[in-house]
PDB file of C-alpha atoms in Angstrom:
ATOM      1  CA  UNK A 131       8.557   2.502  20.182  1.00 61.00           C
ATOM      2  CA  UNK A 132       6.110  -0.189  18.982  1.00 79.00           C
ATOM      3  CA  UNK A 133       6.541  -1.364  15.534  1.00 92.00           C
ATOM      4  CA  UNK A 134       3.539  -1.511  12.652  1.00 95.00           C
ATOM      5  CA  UNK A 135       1.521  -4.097  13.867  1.00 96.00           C
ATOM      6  CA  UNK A 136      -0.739  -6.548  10.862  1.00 97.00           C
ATOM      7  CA  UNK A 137      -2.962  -9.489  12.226  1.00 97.00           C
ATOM      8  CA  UNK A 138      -3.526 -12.685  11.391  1.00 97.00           C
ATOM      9  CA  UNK A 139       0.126 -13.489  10.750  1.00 96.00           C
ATOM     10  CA  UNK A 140      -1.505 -16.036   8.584  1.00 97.00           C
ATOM     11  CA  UNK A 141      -4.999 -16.910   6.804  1.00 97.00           C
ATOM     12  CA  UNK A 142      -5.804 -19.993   4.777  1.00 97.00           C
ATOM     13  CA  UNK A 143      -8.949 -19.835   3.252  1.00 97.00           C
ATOM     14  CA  UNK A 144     -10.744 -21.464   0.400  1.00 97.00           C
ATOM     15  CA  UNK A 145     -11.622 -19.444  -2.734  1.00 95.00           C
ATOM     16  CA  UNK A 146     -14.431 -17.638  -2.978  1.00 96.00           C
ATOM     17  CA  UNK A 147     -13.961 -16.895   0.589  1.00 97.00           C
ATOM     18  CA  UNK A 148     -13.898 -13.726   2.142  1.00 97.00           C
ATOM     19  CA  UNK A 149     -10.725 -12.683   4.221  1.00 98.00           C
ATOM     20  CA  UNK A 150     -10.351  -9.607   5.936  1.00 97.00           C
ATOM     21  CA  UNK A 151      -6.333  -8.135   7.707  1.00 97.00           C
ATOM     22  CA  UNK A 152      -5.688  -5.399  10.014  1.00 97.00           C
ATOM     23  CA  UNK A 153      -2.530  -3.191  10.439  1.00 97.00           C
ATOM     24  CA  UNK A 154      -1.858  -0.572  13.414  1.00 97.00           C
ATOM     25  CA  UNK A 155       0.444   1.880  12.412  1.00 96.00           C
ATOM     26  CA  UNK A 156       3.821   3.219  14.686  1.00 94.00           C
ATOM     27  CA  UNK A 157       1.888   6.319  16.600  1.00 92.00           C
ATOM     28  CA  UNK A 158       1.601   9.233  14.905  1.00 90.00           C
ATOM     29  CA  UNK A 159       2.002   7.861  11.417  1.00 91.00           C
ATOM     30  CA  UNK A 160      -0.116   9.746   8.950  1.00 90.00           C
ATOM     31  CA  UNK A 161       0.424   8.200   6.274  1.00 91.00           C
ATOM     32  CA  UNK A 162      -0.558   4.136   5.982  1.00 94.00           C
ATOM     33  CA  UNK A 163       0.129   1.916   3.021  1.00 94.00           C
ATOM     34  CA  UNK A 164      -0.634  -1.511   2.106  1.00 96.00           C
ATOM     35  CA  UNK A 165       1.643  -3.507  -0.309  1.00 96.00           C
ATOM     36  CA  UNK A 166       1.212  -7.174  -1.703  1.00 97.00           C
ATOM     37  CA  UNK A 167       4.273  -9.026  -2.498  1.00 96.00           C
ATOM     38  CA  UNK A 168       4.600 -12.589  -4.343  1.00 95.00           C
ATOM     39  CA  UNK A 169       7.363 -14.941  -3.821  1.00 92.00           C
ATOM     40  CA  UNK A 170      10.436 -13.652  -5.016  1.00 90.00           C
ATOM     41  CA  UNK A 171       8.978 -10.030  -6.149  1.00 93.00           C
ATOM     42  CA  UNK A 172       9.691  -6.913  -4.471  1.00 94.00           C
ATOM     43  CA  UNK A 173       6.343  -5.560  -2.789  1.00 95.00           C
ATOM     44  CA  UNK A 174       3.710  -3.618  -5.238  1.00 94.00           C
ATOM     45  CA  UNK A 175       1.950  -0.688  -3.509  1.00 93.00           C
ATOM     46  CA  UNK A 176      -2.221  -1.478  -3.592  1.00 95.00           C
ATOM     47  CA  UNK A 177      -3.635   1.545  -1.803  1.00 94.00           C
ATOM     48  CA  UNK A 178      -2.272   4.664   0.427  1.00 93.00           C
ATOM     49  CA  UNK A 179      -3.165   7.011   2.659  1.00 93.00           C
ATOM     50  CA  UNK A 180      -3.109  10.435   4.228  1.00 90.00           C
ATOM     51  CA  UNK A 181      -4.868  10.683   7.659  1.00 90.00           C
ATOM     52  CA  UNK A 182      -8.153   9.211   6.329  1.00 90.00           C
ATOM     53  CA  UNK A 183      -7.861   9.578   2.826  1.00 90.00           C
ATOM     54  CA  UNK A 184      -7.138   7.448   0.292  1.00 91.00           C
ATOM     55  CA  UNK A 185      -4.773   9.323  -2.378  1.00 88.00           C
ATOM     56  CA  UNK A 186      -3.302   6.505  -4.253  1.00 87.00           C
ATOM     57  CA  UNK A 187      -5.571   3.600  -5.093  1.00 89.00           C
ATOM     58  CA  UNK A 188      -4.834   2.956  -8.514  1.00 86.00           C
ATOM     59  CA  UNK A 189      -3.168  -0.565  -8.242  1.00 89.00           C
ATOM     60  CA  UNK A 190      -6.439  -1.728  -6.121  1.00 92.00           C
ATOM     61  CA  UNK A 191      -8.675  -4.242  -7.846  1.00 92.00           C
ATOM     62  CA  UNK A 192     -11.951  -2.770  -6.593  1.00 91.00           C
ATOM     63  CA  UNK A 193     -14.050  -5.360  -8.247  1.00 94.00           C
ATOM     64  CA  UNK A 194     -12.804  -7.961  -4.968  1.00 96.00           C
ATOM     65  CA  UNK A 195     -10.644  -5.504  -2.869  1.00 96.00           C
ATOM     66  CA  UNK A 196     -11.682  -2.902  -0.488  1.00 96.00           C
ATOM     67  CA  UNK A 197      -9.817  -0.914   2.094  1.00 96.00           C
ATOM     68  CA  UNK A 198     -10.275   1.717   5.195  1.00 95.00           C
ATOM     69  CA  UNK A 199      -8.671   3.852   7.340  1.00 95.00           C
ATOM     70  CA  UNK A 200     -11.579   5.168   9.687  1.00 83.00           C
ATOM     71  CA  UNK A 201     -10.242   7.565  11.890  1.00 86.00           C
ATOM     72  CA  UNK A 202      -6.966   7.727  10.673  1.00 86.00           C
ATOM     73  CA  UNK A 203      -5.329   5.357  12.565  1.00 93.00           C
ATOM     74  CA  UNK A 204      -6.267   1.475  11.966  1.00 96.00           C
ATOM     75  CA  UNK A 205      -6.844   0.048   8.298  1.00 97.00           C
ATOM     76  CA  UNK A 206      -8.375  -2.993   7.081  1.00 97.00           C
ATOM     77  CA  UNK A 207      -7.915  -4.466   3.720  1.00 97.00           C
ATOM     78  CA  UNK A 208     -10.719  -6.933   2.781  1.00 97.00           C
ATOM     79  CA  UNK A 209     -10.509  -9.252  -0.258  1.00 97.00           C
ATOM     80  CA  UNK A 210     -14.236 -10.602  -1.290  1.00 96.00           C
ATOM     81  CA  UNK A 211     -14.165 -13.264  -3.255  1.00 96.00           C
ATOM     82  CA  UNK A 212     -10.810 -14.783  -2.711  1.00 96.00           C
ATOM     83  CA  UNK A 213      -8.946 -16.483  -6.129  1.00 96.00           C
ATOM     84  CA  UNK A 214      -6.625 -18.592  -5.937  1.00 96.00           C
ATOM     85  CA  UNK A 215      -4.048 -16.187  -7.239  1.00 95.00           C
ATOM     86  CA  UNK A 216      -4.554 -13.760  -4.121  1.00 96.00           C
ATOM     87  CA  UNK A 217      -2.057 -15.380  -2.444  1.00 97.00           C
ATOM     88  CA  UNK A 218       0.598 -13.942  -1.452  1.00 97.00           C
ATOM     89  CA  UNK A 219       2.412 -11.624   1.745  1.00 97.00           C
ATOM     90  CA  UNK A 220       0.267  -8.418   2.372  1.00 98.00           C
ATOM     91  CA  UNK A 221       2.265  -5.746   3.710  1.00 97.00           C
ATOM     92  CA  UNK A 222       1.443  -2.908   5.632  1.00 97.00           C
ATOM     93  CA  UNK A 223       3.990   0.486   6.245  1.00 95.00           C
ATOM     94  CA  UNK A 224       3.577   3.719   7.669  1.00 93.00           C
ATOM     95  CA  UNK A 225       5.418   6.973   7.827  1.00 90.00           C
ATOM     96  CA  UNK A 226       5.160  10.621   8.721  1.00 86.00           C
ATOM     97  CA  UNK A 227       5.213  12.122   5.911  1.00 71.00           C
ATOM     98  CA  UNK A 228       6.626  15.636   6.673  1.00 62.00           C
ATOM     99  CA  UNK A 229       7.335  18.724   3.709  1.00 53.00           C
ATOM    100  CA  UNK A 230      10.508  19.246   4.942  1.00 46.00           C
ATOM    101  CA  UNK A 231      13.063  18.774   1.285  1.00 43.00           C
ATOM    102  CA  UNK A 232      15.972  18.040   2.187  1.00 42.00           C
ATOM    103  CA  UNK A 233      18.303  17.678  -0.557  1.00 40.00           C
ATOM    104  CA  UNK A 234      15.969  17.000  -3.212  1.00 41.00           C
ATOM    105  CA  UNK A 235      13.743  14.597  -0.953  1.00 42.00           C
ATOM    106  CA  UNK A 236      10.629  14.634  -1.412  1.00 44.00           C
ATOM    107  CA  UNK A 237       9.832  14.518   2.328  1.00 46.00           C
ATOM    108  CA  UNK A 238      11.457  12.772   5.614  1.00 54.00           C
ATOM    109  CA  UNK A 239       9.099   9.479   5.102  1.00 69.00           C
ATOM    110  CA  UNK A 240      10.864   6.606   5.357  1.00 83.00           C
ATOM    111  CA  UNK A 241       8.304   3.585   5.180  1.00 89.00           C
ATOM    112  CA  UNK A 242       8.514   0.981   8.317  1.00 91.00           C
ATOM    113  CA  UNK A 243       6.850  -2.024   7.302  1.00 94.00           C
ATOM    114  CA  UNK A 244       4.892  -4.222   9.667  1.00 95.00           C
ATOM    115  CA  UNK A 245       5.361  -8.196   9.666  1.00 95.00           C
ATOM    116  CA  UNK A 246       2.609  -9.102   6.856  1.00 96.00           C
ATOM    117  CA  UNK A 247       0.313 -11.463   6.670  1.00 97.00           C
ATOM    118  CA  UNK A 248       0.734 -14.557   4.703  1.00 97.00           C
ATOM    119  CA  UNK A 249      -2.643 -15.183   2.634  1.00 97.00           C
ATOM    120  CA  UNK A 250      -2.764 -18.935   1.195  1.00 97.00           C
ATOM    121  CA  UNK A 251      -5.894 -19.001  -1.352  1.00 97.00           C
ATOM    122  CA  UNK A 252      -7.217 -22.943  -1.537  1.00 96.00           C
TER     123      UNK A 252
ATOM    124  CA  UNK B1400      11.083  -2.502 -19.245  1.00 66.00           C
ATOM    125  CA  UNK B1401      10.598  -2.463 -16.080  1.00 75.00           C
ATOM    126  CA  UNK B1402      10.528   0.464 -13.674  1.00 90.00           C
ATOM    127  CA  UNK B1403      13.134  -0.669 -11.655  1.00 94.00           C
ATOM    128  CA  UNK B1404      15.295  -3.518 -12.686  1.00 95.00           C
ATOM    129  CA  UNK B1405      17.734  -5.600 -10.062  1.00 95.00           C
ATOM    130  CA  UNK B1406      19.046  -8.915 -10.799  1.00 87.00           C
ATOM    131  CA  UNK B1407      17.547 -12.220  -9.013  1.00 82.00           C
ATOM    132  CA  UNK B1408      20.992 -13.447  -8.232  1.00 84.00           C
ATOM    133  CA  UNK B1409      21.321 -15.725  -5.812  1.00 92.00           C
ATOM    134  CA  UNK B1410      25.135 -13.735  -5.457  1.00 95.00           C
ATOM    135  CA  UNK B1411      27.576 -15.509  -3.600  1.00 96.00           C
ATOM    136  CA  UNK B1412      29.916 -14.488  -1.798  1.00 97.00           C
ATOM    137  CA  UNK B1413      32.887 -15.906   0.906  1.00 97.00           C
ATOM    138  CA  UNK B1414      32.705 -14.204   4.092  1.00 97.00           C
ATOM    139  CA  UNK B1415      34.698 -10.984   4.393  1.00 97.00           C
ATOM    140  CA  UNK B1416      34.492 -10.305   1.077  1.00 97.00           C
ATOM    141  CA  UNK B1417      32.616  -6.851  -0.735  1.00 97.00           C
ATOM    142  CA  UNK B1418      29.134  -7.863  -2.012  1.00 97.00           C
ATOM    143  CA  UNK B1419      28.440  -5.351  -4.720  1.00 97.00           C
ATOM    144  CA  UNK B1420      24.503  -5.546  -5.857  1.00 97.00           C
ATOM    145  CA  UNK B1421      23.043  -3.438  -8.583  1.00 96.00           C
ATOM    146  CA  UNK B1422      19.794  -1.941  -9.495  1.00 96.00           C
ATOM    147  CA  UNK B1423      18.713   0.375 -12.308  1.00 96.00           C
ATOM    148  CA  UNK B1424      15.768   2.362 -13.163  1.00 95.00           C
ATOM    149  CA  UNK B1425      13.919   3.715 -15.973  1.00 92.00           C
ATOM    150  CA  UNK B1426      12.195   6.986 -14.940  1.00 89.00           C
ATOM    151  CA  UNK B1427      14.787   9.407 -15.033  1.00 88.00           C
ATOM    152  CA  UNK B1428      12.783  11.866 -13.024  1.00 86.00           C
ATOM    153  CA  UNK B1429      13.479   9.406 -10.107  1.00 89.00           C
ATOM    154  CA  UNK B1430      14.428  11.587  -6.942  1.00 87.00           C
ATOM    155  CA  UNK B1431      15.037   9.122  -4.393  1.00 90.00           C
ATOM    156  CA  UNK B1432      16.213   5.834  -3.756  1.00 94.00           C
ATOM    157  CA  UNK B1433      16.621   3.095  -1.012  1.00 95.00           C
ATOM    158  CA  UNK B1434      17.703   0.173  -0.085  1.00 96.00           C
ATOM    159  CA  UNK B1435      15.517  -2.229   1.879  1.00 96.00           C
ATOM    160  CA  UNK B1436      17.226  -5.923   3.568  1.00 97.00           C
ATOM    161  CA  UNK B1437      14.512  -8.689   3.670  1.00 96.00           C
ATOM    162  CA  UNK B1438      15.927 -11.898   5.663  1.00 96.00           C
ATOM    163  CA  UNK B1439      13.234 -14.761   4.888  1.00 92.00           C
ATOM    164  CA  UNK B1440       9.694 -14.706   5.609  1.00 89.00           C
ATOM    165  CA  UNK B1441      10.554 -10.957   7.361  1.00 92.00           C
ATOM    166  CA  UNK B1442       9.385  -7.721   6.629  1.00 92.00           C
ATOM    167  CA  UNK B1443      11.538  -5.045   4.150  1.00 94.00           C
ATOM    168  CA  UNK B1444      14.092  -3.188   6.608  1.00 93.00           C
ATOM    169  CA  UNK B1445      15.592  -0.144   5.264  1.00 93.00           C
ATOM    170  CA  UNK B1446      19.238  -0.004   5.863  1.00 94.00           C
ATOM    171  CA  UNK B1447      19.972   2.837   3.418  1.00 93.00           C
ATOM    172  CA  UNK B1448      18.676   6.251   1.866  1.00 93.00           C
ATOM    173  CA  UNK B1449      20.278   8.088  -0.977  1.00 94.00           C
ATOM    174  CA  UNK B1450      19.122  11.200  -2.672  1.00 92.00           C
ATOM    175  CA  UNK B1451      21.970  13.044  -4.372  1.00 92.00           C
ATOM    176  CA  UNK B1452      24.835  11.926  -6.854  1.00 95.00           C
ATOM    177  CA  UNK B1453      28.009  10.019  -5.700  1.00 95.00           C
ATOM    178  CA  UNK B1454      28.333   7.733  -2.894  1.00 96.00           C
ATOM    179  CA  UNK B1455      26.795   7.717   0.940  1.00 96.00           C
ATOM    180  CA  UNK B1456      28.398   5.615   3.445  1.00 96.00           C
ATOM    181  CA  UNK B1457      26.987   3.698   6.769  1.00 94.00           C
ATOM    182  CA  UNK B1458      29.286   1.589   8.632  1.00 96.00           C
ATOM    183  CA  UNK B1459      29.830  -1.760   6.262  1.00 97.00           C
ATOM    184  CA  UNK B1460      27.414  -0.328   3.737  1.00 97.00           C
ATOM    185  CA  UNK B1461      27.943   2.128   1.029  1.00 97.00           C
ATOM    186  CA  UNK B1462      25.130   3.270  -1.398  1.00 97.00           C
ATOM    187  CA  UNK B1463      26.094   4.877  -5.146  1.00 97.00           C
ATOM    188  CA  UNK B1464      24.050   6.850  -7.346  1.00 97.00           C
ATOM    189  CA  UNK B1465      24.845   7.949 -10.405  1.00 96.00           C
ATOM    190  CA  UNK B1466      21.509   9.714 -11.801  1.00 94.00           C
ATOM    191  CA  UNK B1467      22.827  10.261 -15.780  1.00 94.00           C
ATOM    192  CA  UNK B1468      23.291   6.607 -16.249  1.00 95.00           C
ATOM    193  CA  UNK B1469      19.718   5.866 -13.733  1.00 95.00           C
ATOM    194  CA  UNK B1470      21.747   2.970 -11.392  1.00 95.00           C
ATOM    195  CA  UNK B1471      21.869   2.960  -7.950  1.00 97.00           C
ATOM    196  CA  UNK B1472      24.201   0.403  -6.036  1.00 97.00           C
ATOM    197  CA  UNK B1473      24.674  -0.653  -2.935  1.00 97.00           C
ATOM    198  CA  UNK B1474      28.031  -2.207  -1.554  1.00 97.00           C
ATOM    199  CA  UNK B1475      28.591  -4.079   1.415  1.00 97.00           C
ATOM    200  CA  UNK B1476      31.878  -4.278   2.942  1.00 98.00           C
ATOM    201  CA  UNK B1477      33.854  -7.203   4.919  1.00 97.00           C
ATOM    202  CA  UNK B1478      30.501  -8.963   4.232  1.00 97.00           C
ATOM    203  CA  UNK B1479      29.057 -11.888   6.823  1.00 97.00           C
ATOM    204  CA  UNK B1480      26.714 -14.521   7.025  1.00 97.00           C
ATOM    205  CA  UNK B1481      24.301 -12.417   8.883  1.00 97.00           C
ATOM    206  CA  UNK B1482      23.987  -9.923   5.995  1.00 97.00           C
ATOM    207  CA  UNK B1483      22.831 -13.378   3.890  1.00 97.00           C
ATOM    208  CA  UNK B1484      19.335 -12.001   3.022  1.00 97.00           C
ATOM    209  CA  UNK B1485      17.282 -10.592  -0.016  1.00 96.00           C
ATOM    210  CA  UNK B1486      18.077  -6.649  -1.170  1.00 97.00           C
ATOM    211  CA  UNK B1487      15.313  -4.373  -2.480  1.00 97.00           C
ATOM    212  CA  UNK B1488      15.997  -1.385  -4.007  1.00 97.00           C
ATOM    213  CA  UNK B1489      13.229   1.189  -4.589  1.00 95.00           C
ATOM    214  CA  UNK B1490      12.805   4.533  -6.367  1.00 93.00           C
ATOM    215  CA  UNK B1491      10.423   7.480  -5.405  1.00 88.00           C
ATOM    216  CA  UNK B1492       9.519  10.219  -7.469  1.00 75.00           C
ATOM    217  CA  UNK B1493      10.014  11.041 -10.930  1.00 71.00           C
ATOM    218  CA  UNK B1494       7.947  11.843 -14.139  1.00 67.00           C
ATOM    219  CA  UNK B1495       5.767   9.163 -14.485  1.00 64.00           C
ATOM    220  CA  UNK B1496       5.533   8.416 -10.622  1.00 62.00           C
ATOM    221  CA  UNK B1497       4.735  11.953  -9.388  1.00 60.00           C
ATOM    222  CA  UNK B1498       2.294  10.807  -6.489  1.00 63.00           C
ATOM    223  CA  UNK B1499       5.569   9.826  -4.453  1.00 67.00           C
ATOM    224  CA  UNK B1500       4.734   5.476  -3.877  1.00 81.00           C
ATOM    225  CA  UNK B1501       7.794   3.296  -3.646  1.00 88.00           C
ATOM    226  CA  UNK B1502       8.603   1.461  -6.941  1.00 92.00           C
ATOM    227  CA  UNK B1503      10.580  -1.689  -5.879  1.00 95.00           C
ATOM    228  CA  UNK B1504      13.061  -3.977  -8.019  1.00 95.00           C
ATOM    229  CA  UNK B1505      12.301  -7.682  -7.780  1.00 95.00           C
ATOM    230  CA  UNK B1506      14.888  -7.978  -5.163  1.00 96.00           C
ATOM    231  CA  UNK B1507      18.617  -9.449  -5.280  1.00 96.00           C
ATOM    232  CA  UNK B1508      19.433 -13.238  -3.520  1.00 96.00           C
ATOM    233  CA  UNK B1509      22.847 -12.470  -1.150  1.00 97.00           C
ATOM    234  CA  UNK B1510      24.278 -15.525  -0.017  1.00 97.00           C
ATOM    235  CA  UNK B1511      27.647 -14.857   2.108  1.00 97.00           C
ATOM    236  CA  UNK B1512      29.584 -17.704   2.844  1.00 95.00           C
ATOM    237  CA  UNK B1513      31.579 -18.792   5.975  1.00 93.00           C
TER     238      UNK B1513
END
């Protein structure tokens, strides 16, 4: 089974550029997230979602950042402008997120995270 | 305080030896909780899941929970250079996290030792 897939691998732009990534999710995934993490922090959730909605956005700087999921499937997370302090690893996961509780889980969706993409703001 | 609290480490350890990392967490609504590996430059890998009090075991690795005191540890027996990588623990759920998003610690620095 294929893995979550993110392209570039890399980006180096200048600031004030725009910059654009991509993630394909494992089939069948409903739910996609994307996640930024800085050297030597654990990853911070930025946006997820369920099928094609976005249900948790609240860590997303929408005055630069936008993100979609048409169709359920694919995302793209756009930063426009770029600052300097944008870089870091962006991260994307996916999971089925199924109702099932078992022993107090909330719900058999464990996250599989995709390679990232390594954003260096000039 | 934050959410979820780990230490930076870099822990080091000789080779064969039990690597014991720690984590603890402030939202004591937290329901579930996870270990994730992260070898450099890689993505997180989760190696372990725990959900209830007391202690789950998977091959080398053993995860603890212990809910009234909010820490979660992970354990990693007869330990080797391959498991030299960063640990993330993260918590789901709780009071002030009731939409169900990972909450990760900063991550803890395992060094193991040949």
């Amino acid at each position: 089974e294929a893995g979550v897939v993110q392209s570039p691998r890399y980006k180096i732009i200048e600031k004030k550029q725009p910059v654009a990534f991509w993630c394909n999710p494992i089939s069948g995934h409903n739910t996609l997230y994307w996640y930024l993490q800085n050297l030597g922090q654990g990853p911070e959730l930025l946006i997820r979602y369920e099928n094609e909605e976005a249900v948790d956005d609240s860590q997303l700087p929408k005055d630069r950042f936008s993100a979609e999921r048409l169709k359920g499937v694919d995302s793209t997370l756009k930063i426009q402008p770029a600052e300097l302090g944008d870089s870091a690893v962006y991260l994307c996961a996916s999971s089925l997120r199924s109702p099932l509780r078992t022993s107090g889980d909330l719900g058999t969706d464990t996250q599989y995270f995709g390679p990232g993409t390594r954003l260096t703001v000039l | 305080q934050k959410e979820v609290e780990q230490n930076s480490g870099p822990l080091s350890v000789p080779e064969g030896a039990i690597a014991s990392l720690n984590c603890t967490y402030s939202d004591r609504g937290s329901q579930s909780f996870f270990w994730y590996r992260q070898y450099s430059g890689k993505s997180p890998e989760l190696i372990m899941s725990i959900y209830s009090n007391g202690d789950k075991e998977d091959g080398r690795f053993t995860a603890q929970l212990n809910k009234a005191s909010q820490y979660v540890s992970l354990l990693i027996r007869d330990s080797q250079p391959s498991d030299s990588a960063t640990y993330l623990c993260a918590v789901k759920g709780g009071i002030y996290n009731q939409g169900g998003k990972l909450i990760f610690g900063q991550g803890t620095e395992l060094s193991v030792k040949p």
